[in-house]
Short mmCIF file of C-alpha atoms and ligand atoms in Angstrom, two decimals:
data_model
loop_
_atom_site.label_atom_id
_atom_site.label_comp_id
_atom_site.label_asym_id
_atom_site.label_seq_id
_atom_site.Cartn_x
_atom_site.Cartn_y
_atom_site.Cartn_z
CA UNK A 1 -10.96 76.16 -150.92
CA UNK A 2 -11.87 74.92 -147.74
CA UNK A 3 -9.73 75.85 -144.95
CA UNK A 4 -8.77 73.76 -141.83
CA UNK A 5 -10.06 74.31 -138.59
CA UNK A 6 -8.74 73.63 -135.08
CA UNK A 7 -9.86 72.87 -131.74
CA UNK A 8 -7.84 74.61 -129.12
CA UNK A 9 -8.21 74.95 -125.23
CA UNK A 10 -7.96 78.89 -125.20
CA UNK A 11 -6.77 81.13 -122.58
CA UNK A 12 -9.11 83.78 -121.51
CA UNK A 13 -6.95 87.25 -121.94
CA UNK A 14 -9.45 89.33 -120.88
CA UNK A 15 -13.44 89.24 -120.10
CA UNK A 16 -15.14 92.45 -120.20
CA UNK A 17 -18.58 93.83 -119.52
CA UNK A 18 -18.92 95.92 -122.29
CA UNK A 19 -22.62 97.76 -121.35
CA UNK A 20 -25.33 95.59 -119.47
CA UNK A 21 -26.14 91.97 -120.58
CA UNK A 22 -22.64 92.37 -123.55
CA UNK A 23 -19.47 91.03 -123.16
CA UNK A 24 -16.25 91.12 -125.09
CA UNK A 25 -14.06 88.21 -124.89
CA UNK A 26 -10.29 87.75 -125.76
CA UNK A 27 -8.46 84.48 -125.99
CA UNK A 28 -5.17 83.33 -127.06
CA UNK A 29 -5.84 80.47 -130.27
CA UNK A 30 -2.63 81.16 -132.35
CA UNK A 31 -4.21 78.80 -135.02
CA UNK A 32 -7.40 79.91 -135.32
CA UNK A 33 -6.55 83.52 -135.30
CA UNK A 34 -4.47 83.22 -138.21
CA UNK A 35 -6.64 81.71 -140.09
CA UNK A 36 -9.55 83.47 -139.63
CA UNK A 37 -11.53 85.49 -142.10
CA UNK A 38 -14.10 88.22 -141.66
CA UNK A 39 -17.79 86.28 -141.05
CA UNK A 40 -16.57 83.19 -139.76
CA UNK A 41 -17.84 81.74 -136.49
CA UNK A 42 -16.08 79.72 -133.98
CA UNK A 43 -18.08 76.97 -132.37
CA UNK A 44 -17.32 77.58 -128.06
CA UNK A 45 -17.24 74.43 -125.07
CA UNK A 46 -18.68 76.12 -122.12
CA UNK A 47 -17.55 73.18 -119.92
CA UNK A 48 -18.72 74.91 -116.32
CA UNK A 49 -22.57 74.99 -117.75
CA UNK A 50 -22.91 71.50 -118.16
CA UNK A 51 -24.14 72.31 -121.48
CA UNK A 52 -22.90 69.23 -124.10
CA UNK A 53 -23.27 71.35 -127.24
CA UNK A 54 -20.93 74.13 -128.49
CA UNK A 55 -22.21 77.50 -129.05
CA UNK A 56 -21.75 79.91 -131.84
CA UNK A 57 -19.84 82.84 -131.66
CA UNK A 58 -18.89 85.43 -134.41
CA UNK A 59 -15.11 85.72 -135.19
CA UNK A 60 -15.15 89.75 -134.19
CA UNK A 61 -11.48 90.52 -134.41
CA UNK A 62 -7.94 88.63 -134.40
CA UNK A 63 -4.59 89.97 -134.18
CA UNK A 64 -2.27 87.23 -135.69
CA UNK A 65 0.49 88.56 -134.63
CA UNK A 66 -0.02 87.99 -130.53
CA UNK A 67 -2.30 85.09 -131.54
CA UNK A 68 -5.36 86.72 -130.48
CA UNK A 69 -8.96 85.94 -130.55
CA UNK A 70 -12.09 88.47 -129.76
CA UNK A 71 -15.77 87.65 -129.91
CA UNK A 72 -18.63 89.39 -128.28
CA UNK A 73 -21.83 87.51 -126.78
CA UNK A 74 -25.08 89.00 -125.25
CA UNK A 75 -25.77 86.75 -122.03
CA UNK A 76 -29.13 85.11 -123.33
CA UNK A 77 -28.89 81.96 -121.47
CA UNK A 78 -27.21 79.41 -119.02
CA UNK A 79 -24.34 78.67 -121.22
CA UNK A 80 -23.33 82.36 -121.50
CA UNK A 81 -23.78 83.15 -118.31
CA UNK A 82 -21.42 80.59 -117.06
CA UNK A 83 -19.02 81.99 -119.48
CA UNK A 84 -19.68 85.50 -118.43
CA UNK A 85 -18.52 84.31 -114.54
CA UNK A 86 -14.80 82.74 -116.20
CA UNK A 87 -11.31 85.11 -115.59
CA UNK A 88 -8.58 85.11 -117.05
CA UNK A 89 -6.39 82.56 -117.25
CA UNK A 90 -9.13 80.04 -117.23
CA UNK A 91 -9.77 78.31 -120.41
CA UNK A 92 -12.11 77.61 -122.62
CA UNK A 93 -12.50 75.28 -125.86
CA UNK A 94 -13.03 76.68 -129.36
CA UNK A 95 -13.16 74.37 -132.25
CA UNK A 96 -12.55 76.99 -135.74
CA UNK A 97 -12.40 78.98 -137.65
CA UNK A 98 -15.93 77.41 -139.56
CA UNK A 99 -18.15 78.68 -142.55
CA UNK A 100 -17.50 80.84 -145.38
CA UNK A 101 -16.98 84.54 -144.59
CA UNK A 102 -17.54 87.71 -147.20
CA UNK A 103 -15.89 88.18 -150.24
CA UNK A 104 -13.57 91.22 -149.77
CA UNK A 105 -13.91 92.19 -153.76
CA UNK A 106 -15.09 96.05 -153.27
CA UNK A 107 -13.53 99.10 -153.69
CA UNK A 108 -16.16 101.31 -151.83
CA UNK A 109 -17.69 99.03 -149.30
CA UNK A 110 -20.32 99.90 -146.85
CA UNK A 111 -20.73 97.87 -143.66
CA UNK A 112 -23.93 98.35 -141.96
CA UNK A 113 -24.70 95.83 -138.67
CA UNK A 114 -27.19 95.79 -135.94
CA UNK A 115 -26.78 95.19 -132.12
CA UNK A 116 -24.69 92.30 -132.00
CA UNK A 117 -24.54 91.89 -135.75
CA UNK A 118 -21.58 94.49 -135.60
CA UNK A 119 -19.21 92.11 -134.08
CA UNK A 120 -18.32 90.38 -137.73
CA UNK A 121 -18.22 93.75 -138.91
CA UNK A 122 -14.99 95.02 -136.81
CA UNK A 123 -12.59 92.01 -138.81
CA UNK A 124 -14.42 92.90 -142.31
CA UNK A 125 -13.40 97.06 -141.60
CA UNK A 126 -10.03 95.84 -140.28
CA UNK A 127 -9.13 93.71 -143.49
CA UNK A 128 -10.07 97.16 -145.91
CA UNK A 129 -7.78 99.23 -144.44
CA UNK A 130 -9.46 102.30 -144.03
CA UNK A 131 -11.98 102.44 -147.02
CA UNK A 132 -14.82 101.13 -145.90
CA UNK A 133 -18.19 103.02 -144.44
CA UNK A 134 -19.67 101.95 -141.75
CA UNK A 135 -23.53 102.58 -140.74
CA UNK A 136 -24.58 101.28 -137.40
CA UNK A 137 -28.15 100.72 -135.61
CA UNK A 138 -28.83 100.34 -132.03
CA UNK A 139 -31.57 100.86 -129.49
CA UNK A 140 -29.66 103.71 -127.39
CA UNK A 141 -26.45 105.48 -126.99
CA UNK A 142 -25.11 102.72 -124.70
CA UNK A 143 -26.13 99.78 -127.74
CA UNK A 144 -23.96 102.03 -130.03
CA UNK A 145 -20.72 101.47 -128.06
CA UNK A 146 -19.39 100.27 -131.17
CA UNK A 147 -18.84 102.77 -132.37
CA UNK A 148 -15.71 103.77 -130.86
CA UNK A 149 -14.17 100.72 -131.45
CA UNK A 150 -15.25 100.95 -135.32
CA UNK A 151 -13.72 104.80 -135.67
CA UNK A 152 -9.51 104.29 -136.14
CA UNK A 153 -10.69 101.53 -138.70
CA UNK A 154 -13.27 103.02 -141.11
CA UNK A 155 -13.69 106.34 -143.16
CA UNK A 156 -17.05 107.00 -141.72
CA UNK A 157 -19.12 105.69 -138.77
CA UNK A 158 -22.33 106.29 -139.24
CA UNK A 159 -24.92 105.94 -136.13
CA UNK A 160 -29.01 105.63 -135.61
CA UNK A 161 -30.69 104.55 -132.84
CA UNK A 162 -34.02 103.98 -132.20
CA UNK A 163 -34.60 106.46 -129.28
CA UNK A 164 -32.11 109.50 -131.09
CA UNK A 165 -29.98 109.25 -127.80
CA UNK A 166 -27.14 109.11 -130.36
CA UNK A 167 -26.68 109.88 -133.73
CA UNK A 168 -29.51 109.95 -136.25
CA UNK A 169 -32.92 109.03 -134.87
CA UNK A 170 -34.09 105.63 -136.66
CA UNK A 171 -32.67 103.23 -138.35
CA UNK A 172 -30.22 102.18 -140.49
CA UNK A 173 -32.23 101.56 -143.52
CA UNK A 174 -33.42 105.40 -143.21
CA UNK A 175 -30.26 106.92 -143.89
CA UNK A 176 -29.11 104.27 -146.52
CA UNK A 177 -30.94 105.46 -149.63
CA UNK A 178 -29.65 108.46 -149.27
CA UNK A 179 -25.43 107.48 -149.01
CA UNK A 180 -26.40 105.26 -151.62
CA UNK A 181 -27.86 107.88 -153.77
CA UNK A 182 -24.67 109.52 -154.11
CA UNK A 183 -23.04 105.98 -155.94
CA UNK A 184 -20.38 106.14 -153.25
CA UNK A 185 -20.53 102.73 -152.60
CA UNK A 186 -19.96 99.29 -154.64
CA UNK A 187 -20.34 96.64 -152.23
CA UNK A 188 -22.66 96.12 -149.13
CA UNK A 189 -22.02 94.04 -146.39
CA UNK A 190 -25.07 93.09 -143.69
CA UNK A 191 -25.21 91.62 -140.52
CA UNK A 192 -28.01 92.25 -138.05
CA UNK A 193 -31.76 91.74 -137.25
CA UNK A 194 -33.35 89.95 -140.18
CA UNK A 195 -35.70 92.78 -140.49
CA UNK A 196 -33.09 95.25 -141.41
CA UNK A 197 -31.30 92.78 -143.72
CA UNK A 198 -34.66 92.47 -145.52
CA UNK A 199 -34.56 96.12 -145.94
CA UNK A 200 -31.32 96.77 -146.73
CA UNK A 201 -32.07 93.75 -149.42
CA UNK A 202 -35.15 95.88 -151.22
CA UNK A 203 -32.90 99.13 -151.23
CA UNK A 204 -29.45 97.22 -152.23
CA UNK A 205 -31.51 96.14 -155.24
CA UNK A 206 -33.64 99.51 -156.44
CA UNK A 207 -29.96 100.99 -156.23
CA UNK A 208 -28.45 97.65 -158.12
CA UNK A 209 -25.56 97.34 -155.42
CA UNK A 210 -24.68 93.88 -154.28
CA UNK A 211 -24.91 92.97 -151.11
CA UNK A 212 -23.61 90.29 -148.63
CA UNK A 213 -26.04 89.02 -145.36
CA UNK A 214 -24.35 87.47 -142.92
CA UNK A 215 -27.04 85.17 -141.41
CA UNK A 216 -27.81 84.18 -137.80
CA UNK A 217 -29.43 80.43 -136.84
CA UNK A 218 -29.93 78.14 -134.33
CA UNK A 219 -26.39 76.11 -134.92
CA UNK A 220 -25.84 72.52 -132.94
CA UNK A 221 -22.72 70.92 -134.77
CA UNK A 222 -22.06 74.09 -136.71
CA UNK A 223 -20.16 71.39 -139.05
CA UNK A 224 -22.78 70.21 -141.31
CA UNK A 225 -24.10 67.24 -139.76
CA UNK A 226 -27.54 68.04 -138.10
CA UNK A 227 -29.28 69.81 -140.47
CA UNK A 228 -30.12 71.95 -137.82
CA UNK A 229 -29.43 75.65 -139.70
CA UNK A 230 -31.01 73.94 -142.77
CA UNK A 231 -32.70 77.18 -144.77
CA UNK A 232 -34.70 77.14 -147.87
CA UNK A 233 -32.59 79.06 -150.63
CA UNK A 234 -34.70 81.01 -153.94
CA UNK A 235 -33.00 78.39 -155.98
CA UNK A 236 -35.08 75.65 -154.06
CA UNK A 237 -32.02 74.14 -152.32
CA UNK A 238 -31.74 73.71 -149.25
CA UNK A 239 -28.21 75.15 -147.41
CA UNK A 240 -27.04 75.03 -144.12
CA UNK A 241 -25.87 78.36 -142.63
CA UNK A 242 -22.97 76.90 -140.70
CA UNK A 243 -21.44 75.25 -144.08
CA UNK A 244 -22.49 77.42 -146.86
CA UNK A 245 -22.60 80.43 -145.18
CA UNK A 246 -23.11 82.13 -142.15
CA UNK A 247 -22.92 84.77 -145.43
CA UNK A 248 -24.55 84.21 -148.53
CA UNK A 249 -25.60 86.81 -151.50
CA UNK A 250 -28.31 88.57 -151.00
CA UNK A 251 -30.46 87.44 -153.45
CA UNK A 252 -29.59 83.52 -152.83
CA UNK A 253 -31.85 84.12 -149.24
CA UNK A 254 -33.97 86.89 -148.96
FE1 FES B 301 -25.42 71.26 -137.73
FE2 FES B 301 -25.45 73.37 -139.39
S1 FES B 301 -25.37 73.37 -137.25
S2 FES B 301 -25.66 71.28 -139.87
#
């Protein structure tokens, strides 16, 4: 079922520099946070930039109740870095909830994201209540800030990063054999570099545990129209990642 979306001029609650070049964004959209599920995206007007096309952002968190909106962008461009200069009380225009989101079927799940792919993550731990694992990668201890906001939600937060600043030194993908060794976990749920989604693929499937990608593309209309996410599938058909996914089954993509 496909839900509807809506295109709201939000109020900006609260822009935050989170660590260097990452910000965290809260806006009042009553509509689309109550709609919202975990891996859905949410297509933003940067009116100030000039910019004609909407960009992407991953629905990060929502709290229906005060009709709350979060997302989290790395400034990468002109567009966020005109939305990185807006205050609250200014407004911006987000058309959403779009896409398909993860299936939520797992009794054991185990969330594991990279840099910014742990923003869709936050939602996804919120909606288990407290049973799911989550195993994080970053470059340093300042790239693993997530992991305070990831603690009062999960069982577990697991951390790597690169330079062993914080947490395990490595990766992700070195500790996951291991957790998943111990058959503590039914479900897997990825979003992050593709490298370390194509790993987590290969060990998801020695261990026979499935797994959900959440996938990251170029996006123009994010609505299906340009053909602009267009990716080849194993099947031979070719999907478009704002439609039919951002996530997809593992072994549909990679
Ligand atoms: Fe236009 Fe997907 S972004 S079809």
């Amino acid at each position: 079922m496909t839900l509807p979306s809506y295109a709201v001029e939000a109020e900006i609650l609260e822009s935050k520099h989170v660590i260097p070049g990452v910000y965290q964004l809260t806006v009042a959209a009553k509509e689309i946070a109550r709609t919202a599920q975990p891996g859905q995206f949410v297509q933003v007007l940067i009116e100030r930039s000039f910019l004609l096309l909407r960009r992407p952002f991953g629905v990060a968190d929502t709290d229906p109740n005060k009709g709350t909106l979060t997302m989290f962008y790395r400034l990468i461009g002109k567009g966020t870095r005109e939305l990185s200069k807006l205050k609250a009380g200014e407004t911006v225009n987000c058309l959403g909830p779009l896409g398909h989101g993860f299936d939520l079927d797992a009794r054991q799940p185990l969330l594991i994201g990279g840099g910014m792919g742990l923003a869709p993550l936050i939602l996804l731990a919120r909606r288990f209540n407290g049973k799911a694992v989550v195993l994080m990668g970053g470059k340093n201890r300042p790239e693993v800030f997530w992991s305070e906001l990831f603690r009062p939600l999960c069982t577990e937060v697991l951390v790597t990063t690169n330079d062993g600043s914080a947490g395990v030194k490595g990766f992700p993908t070195d500790l996951l054999p291991s957790l998943l060794e111990q058959g503590n976990h039914d479900r897997l749920f990825v979003c992050g570099p593709q490298i370390m989604m194509e790993k987590v693929s290969e060990i998801a499937s020695r261990f026979s545990v499935p797994c959900q990608v959440s996938l990251e593309r170029h996006m123009a209309c994010g609505l299906g129209a340009c053909l602009s996410c267009s990716i080849d599938t194993k099947s031979g058909k070719r999907k478009k990642v704002c439609k039919d996914g951002p996530v997809f089954w593992v072994e549909e993509v990679l």
